[in-house]
Amino acid sequence: MRIIHKPLDLKSFSAEQKALNKTIGFVPTMGALHDGHVSLVERSLNENHITIVSIYLNPTQFNNSEDLSNYPVSWEKDCSILDKLGVDVLFAPDYDSIYPDLYTYKLLEQNLSSRLCGAARPGHFDGVLTVVMKLLHIADPANAYFGEKDYQQLQLIRGMVKAFFMNVNIIGCPLIREDDGLAMSSRNRRLSSEGRSLAPRLYQILTDNSIRDIDAKKTALKDAGFEIDYLEQIDGRLYVAVFLEGIRLIDNVAVKGVA
Ligand code: AMP
């Protein structure tokens, strides 16, 4: 696996591959890789000649500096996972190369991005959309893979690609869960063993049909020990963010008939 740090080097690599009629698949991540990420990478490997994965812990999408400094990092292990999977290129830029403008230019969406995670984390989606736009311009893939774990993010990225006539297919991939139902997340590894055994209650309560309305679900979540950031139903999908031991966990499920 080749590791590339500079945007212009990756641009040249992609241009060369395209000249050879190779299809490029791209999977952007923030590292601390788990099987959720692996599912995206495997899909890209299956559907493209060349797979590029990026690892970039993007500071502009963190509104909380503690959340950023506590975000898990596992560079060596990530490299070995990607190498074993057969990834062609790992793109690992630094802040100065991704933000030569020092983030004076940014991409704003003014509707969906102020709801759910955007209401709770002001500026979060400005950072996400800006960095994804940059990464897509640099990697220049035919296909880019995003998880339904971050369902709102996926919708916003689809909207951005449409709004700016960008030449890439955005491919949404199913949310991968642990055996006990907990949505896989890099942040899960920060939970204590007690927190880790409580965390699956989030998904259980979300999907418990005997707790039907939103307020009852909120009460059940609080009683279980979660601090609720939001729980909302939009267009047949239930979106939730909670804090457990100060760690933010998000999840979403398709629902029928929750009041
Ligand atoms: P992150 O490293 O958290 O920024 O995630 C990188 C990509 O992996 C995003 O498109 C996420 O939606 C996706 N992802 C993270 N966790 C999961 C999961 N449990 N299942 C599916 N996709 C995921």
CSV table of C-alpha atoms and ligand atoms in Angstrom, one decimal:
chain,number,residue,atom,x,y,z
A,1,MET,CA,0.0,0.0,0.0
A,2,ARG,CA,1.3,3.4,-1.0
A,3,ILE,CA,1.0,6.2,1.6
A,4,ILE,CA,0.6,9.7,0.2
A,5,HIS,CA,0.6,12.8,2.3
A,6,LYS,CA,0.4,15.7,-0.2
A,7,PRO,CA,-2.8,16.6,-2.0
A,8,LEU,CA,-0.9,17.4,-5.3
A,9,ASP,CA,0.7,13.9,-5.2
A,10,LEU,CA,-2.7,12.3,-4.8
A,11,LYS,CA,-4.1,14.4,-7.6
A,12,SER,CA,-1.3,13.2,-9.9
A,13,PHE,CA,-1.8,9.6,-8.9
A,14,SER,CA,-5.6,9.8,-9.6
A,15,ALA,CA,-5.0,11.5,-13.0
A,16,GLU,CA,-2.6,8.7,-14.0
A,17,GLN,CA,-5.1,6.0,-13.0
A,18,LYS,CA,-7.9,7.8,-14.9
A,19,ALA,CA,-5.6,8.0,-18.0
A,20,LEU,CA,-5.3,4.2,-17.7
A,21,ASN,CA,-9.1,3.9,-17.6
A,22,LYS,CA,-9.0,2.7,-14.0
A,23,THR,CA,-12.1,3.3,-11.8
A,24,ILE,CA,-11.3,4.9,-8.5
A,25,GLY,CA,-13.2,4.3,-5.3
A,26,PHE,CA,-12.7,6.5,-2.3
A,27,VAL,CA,-13.4,6.1,1.4
A,28,PRO,CA,-12.8,9.1,3.7
A,29,THR,CA,-12.3,8.3,7.4
A,30,MET,CA,-11.0,9.9,10.6
A,31,GLY,CA,-9.1,6.7,11.5
A,32,ALA,CA,-9.4,4.5,14.6
A,33,LEU,CA,-10.7,2.0,12.1
A,34,HIS,CA,-13.3,-0.7,12.9
A,35,ASP,CA,-15.5,-3.1,11.0
A,36,GLY,CA,-17.9,-0.4,10.0
A,37,HIS,CA,-15.1,1.3,8.1
A,38,VAL,CA,-13.9,-2.0,6.8
A,39,SER,CA,-17.3,-2.7,5.2
A,40,LEU,CA,-17.0,0.5,3.2
A,41,VAL,CA,-13.5,-0.3,2.1
A,42,GLU,CA,-14.4,-3.8,1.0
A,43,ARG,CA,-17.3,-2.5,-1.0
A,44,SER,CA,-14.9,0.0,-2.7
A,45,LEU,CA,-12.4,-2.8,-3.4
A,46,ASN,CA,-15.2,-4.9,-5.0
A,47,GLU,CA,-16.5,-2.2,-7.2
A,48,ASN,CA,-13.4,-0.3,-8.4
A,49,HIS,CA,-10.0,-1.0,-9.9
A,50,ILE,CA,-8.3,1.3,-7.4
A,51,THR,CA,-9.3,2.1,-3.8
A,52,ILE,CA,-8.0,5.2,-1.9
A,53,VAL,CA,-8.8,5.5,1.8
A,54,SER,CA,-8.1,8.8,3.6
A,55,ILE,CA,-7.3,9.1,7.3
A,56,TYR,CA,-7.7,12.7,8.4
A,57,LEU,CA,-8.9,13.8,11.8
A,58,ASN,CA,-10.6,17.0,10.6
A,59,PRO,CA,-10.4,19.7,13.3
A,60,THR,CA,-12.9,22.0,11.6
A,61,GLN,CA,-15.8,19.6,12.3
A,62,PHE,CA,-15.2,19.5,16.0
A,63,ASN,CA,-16.9,22.2,18.0
A,64,ASN,CA,-15.5,20.8,21.2
A,65,SER,CA,-11.7,20.8,21.6
A,66,GLU,CA,-11.8,18.1,24.3
A,67,ASP,CA,-13.8,15.8,21.9
A,68,LEU,CA,-11.0,16.3,19.3
A,69,SER,CA,-8.1,15.8,21.7
A,70,ASN,CA,-9.7,12.6,23.1
A,71,TYR,CA,-10.6,11.2,19.7
A,72,PRO,CA,-8.9,7.8,19.4
A,73,VAL,CA,-5.8,7.5,17.1
A,74,SER,CA,-4.4,4.1,16.0
A,75,TRP,CA,-2.2,4.9,13.0
A,76,GLU,CA,-0.1,1.7,13.0
A,77,LYS,CA,-3.1,-0.6,13.4
A,78,ASP,CA,-5.1,1.3,10.8
A,79,CYS,CA,-2.2,1.0,8.3
A,80,SER,CA,-2.0,-2.7,8.9
A,81,ILE,CA,-5.8,-3.2,8.5
A,82,LEU,CA,-5.8,-1.2,5.2
A,83,ASP,CA,-2.7,-2.9,3.9
A,84,LYS,CA,-4.1,-6.4,4.6
A,85,LEU,CA,-7.4,-5.5,2.9
A,86,GLY,CA,-5.5,-4.6,-0.3
A,87,VAL,CA,-6.1,-0.9,-0.3
A,88,ASP,CA,-4.0,0.8,-3.0
A,89,VAL,CA,-3.4,4.2,-1.5
A,90,LEU,CA,-3.7,5.6,2.0
A,91,PHE,CA,-4.0,9.4,1.9
A,92,ALA,CA,-2.9,11.0,5.2
A,93,PRO,CA,-2.7,14.8,4.8
A,94,ASP,CA,-1.9,17.3,7.5
A,95,TYR,CA,-3.9,20.5,8.4
A,96,ASP,CA,-1.6,22.9,6.4
A,97,SER,CA,-1.9,20.9,3.2
A,98,ILE,CA,-5.7,20.5,3.5
A,99,TYR,CA,-6.4,24.1,4.6
A,100,PRO,CA,-3.8,26.3,2.8
A,101,ASP,CA,-6.5,29.0,3.2
A,102,LEU,CA,-6.6,28.4,7.0
A,103,TYR,CA,-10.3,27.6,6.6
A,104,THR,CA,-11.2,31.1,5.4
A,105,TYR,CA,-13.2,29.4,2.6
A,106,LYS,CA,-16.0,27.1,3.8
A,107,LEU,CA,-19.1,25.4,2.4
A,108,LEU,CA,-22.4,26.2,4.1
A,109,GLU,CA,-25.6,24.4,3.8
A,110,GLN,CA,-28.5,26.3,5.3
A,111,ASN,CA,-31.3,23.9,6.0
A,112,LEU,CA,-30.7,20.3,7.1
A,113,SER,CA,-27.3,21.2,8.6
A,114,SER,CA,-28.9,23.2,11.4
A,115,ARG,CA,-30.9,20.3,12.7
A,116,LEU,CA,-30.1,17.2,14.7
A,117,CYS,CA,-26.3,17.0,15.0
A,118,GLY,CA,-26.0,20.5,13.5
A,119,ALA,CA,-28.1,22.0,16.2
A,120,ALA,CA,-26.1,20.3,18.9
A,121,ARG,CA,-22.7,20.9,17.3
A,122,PRO,CA,-22.7,24.4,15.7
A,123,GLY,CA,-20.4,24.5,12.6
A,124,HIS,CA,-20.0,20.7,12.5
A,125,PHE,CA,-21.4,20.2,9.1
A,126,ASP,CA,-19.6,23.3,7.7
A,127,GLY,CA,-16.4,21.5,8.6
A,128,VAL,CA,-17.7,18.1,7.3
A,129,LEU,CA,-18.9,19.4,3.9
A,130,THR,CA,-15.8,21.6,3.4
A,131,VAL,CA,-13.4,18.8,4.0
A,132,VAL,CA,-15.4,16.2,2.0
A,133,MET,CA,-15.5,18.7,-0.9
A,134,LYS,CA,-11.7,19.2,-0.7
A,135,LEU,CA,-11.1,15.4,-0.4
A,136,LEU,CA,-13.3,14.6,-3.4
A,137,HIS,CA,-11.5,17.2,-5.5
A,138,ILE,CA,-8.2,15.8,-4.5
A,139,ALA,CA,-8.9,12.1,-4.9
A,140,ASP,CA,-11.2,12.6,-7.9
A,141,PRO,CA,-13.0,9.3,-7.5
A,142,ALA,CA,-15.8,7.8,-9.6
A,143,ASN,CA,-17.4,6.4,-6.4
A,144,ALA,CA,-17.2,7.6,-2.8
A,145,TYR,CA,-18.5,5.5,0.1
A,146,PHE,CA,-20.2,6.8,3.2
A,147,GLY,CA,-21.9,5.0,6.1
A,148,GLU,CA,-25.6,5.2,7.1
A,149,LYS,CA,-24.3,5.4,10.6
A,150,ASP,CA,-24.0,9.1,9.9
A,151,TYR,CA,-27.3,9.3,8.1
A,152,GLN,CA,-27.7,13.1,8.2
A,153,GLN,CA,-24.1,13.5,7.0
A,154,LEU,CA,-24.8,11.2,4.1
A,155,GLN,CA,-27.9,13.2,3.1
A,156,LEU,CA,-25.9,16.4,3.2
A,157,ILE,CA,-23.1,15.1,1.1
A,158,ARG,CA,-25.6,13.8,-1.5
A,159,GLY,CA,-27.2,17.3,-1.5
A,160,MET,CA,-23.8,19.0,-1.9
A,161,VAL,CA,-22.8,16.8,-4.8
A,162,LYS,CA,-26.1,17.6,-6.5
A,163,ALA,CA,-26.0,21.3,-5.7
A,164,PHE,CA,-22.4,21.7,-7.1
A,165,PHE,CA,-22.8,19.4,-10.1
A,166,MET,CA,-19.9,17.2,-8.8
A,167,ASN,CA,-18.9,14.3,-10.9
A,168,VAL,CA,-18.9,11.5,-8.3
A,169,ASN,CA,-21.4,8.7,-7.2
A,170,ILE,CA,-22.1,8.9,-3.5
A,171,ILE,CA,-22.7,5.3,-2.3
A,172,GLY,CA,-24.5,4.9,1.1
A,173,CYS,CA,-23.5,1.7,3.0
A,174,PRO,CA,-25.5,0.0,5.8
A,175,LEU,CA,-24.8,0.8,9.4
A,176,ILE,CA,-22.7,-2.0,10.9
A,177,ARG,CA,-23.4,-3.0,14.5
A,178,GLU,CA,-21.7,-5.1,17.2
A,179,ASP,CA,-23.4,-8.4,18.0
A,180,ASP,CA,-25.3,-6.7,20.9
A,181,GLY,CA,-26.7,-4.0,18.6
A,182,LEU,CA,-24.4,-1.2,19.5
A,183,ALA,CA,-23.5,0.9,16.4
A,184,MET,CA,-19.8,0.5,15.7
A,185,SER,CA,-18.0,3.8,16.3
A,186,SER,CA,-14.4,4.8,16.9
A,187,ARG,CA,-15.6,6.6,20.1
A,188,ASN,CA,-16.9,3.3,21.6
A,189,ARG,CA,-13.4,2.4,22.5
A,190,ARG,CA,-13.3,5.3,25.0
A,191,LEU,CA,-16.1,3.7,27.1
A,192,SER,CA,-15.3,2.0,30.4
A,193,SER,CA,-16.3,-1.7,30.6
A,194,GLU,CA,-19.4,-0.6,32.6
A,195,GLY,CA,-20.3,2.0,29.9
A,196,ARG,CA,-19.7,-0.5,27.1
A,197,SER,CA,-22.1,-3.0,28.7
A,198,LEU,CA,-24.8,-0.3,29.1
A,199,ALA,CA,-24.3,1.2,25.6
A,200,PRO,CA,-26.4,-1.4,23.7
A,201,ARG,CA,-29.5,-0.3,25.6
A,202,LEU,CA,-29.5,2.7,23.2
A,203,TYR,CA,-30.3,0.5,20.2
A,204,GLN,CA,-32.6,-1.7,22.3
A,205,ILE,CA,-34.7,1.2,23.4
A,206,LEU,CA,-34.8,2.8,19.9
A,207,THR,CA,-36.1,-0.4,18.5
A,208,ASP,CA,-38.4,-1.5,21.4
A,209,ASN,CA,-41.9,-1.5,19.9
A,210,SER,CA,-43.4,-1.6,23.4
A,211,ILE,CA,-42.1,1.9,24.0
A,212,ARG,CA,-43.9,3.7,21.2
A,213,ASP,CA,-43.8,7.4,21.6
A,214,ILE,CA,-40.8,9.7,21.6
A,215,ASP,CA,-41.3,11.0,25.1
A,216,ALA,CA,-41.5,7.5,26.5
A,217,LYS,CA,-38.3,6.5,24.7
A,218,LYS,CA,-36.6,9.6,26.1
A,219,THR,CA,-37.7,8.6,29.6
A,220,ALA,CA,-36.4,5.1,29.1
A,221,LEU,CA,-33.1,6.4,27.8
A,222,LYS,CA,-32.7,8.7,30.8
A,223,ASP,CA,-33.6,5.9,33.2
A,224,ALA,CA,-31.0,3.7,31.6
A,225,GLY,CA,-28.3,6.3,32.3
A,226,PHE,CA,-28.0,8.2,29.0
A,227,GLU,CA,-27.9,12.0,28.8
A,228,ILE,CA,-30.0,12.9,25.8
A,229,ASP,CA,-28.7,15.3,23.2
A,230,TYR,CA,-31.6,14.8,20.8
A,231,LEU,CA,-34.2,12.2,19.8
A,232,GLU,CA,-36.2,13.1,16.8
A,233,GLN,CA,-38.2,11.4,14.1
A,234,ILE,CA,-37.9,12.8,10.6
A,235,ASP,CA,-39.3,11.2,7.4
A,236,GLY,CA,-39.8,7.7,8.9
A,237,ARG,CA,-36.4,7.6,10.6
A,238,LEU,CA,-35.5,8.0,14.3
A,239,TYR,CA,-32.3,9.9,14.9
A,240,VAL,CA,-30.6,9.9,18.3
A,241,ALA,CA,-27.5,11.4,20.0
A,242,VAL,CA,-26.8,10.7,23.6
A,243,PHE,CA,-23.9,11.1,26.0
A,244,LEU,CA,-22.6,8.2,28.1
A,245,GLU,CA,-19.6,8.8,30.4
A,246,GLY,CA,-19.3,12.1,28.5
A,247,ILE,CA,-18.8,10.3,25.2
A,248,ARG,CA,-21.2,11.2,22.4
A,249,LEU,CA,-22.9,8.2,20.7
A,250,ILE,CA,-25.2,8.5,17.7
A,251,ASP,CA,-27.6,6.1,16.1
A,252,ASN,CA,-30.5,6.0,13.7
A,253,VAL,CA,-33.2,3.4,12.7
A,254,ALA,CA,-36.0,3.3,10.1
A,255,VAL,CA,-39.3,3.3,12.0
A,256,LYS,CA,-43.0,2.8,11.4
A,257,GLY,CA,-45.6,4.4,13.6
A,258,VAL,CA,-43.6,6.0,16.4
A,259,ALA,CA,-45.7,9.0,17.5
B,1,AMP,P1,-15.5,8.4,10.6
B,1,AMP,O1,-14.1,7.8,10.7
B,1,AMP,O2,-16.3,8.2,11.9
B,1,AMP,O3,-15.5,9.8,10.1
B,1,AMP,O4,-16.3,7.5,9.5
B,1,AMP,C1,-15.8,7.3,8.2
B,1,AMP,C2,-16.9,6.7,7.4
B,1,AMP,O5,-17.3,5.4,8.0
B,1,AMP,C3,-18.2,7.5,7.4
B,1,AMP,O6,-18.8,7.5,6.1
B,1,AMP,C4,-19.1,6.8,8.4
B,1,AMP,O7,-20.5,7.0,8.2
B,1,AMP,C5,-18.6,5.4,8.2
B,1,AMP,N1,-18.9,4.6,9.4
B,1,AMP,C6,-18.6,4.8,10.7
B,1,AMP,N2,-19.1,3.9,11.5
B,1,AMP,C7,-19.8,3.1,10.7
B,1,AMP,C8,-20.7,1.9,11.0
B,1,AMP,N3,-20.8,1.5,12.2
B,1,AMP,N4,-21.3,1.4,10.0
B,1,AMP,C9,-21.2,1.8,8.7
B,1,AMP,N5,-20.4,2.9,8.4
B,1,AMP,C10,-19.8,3.5,9.4
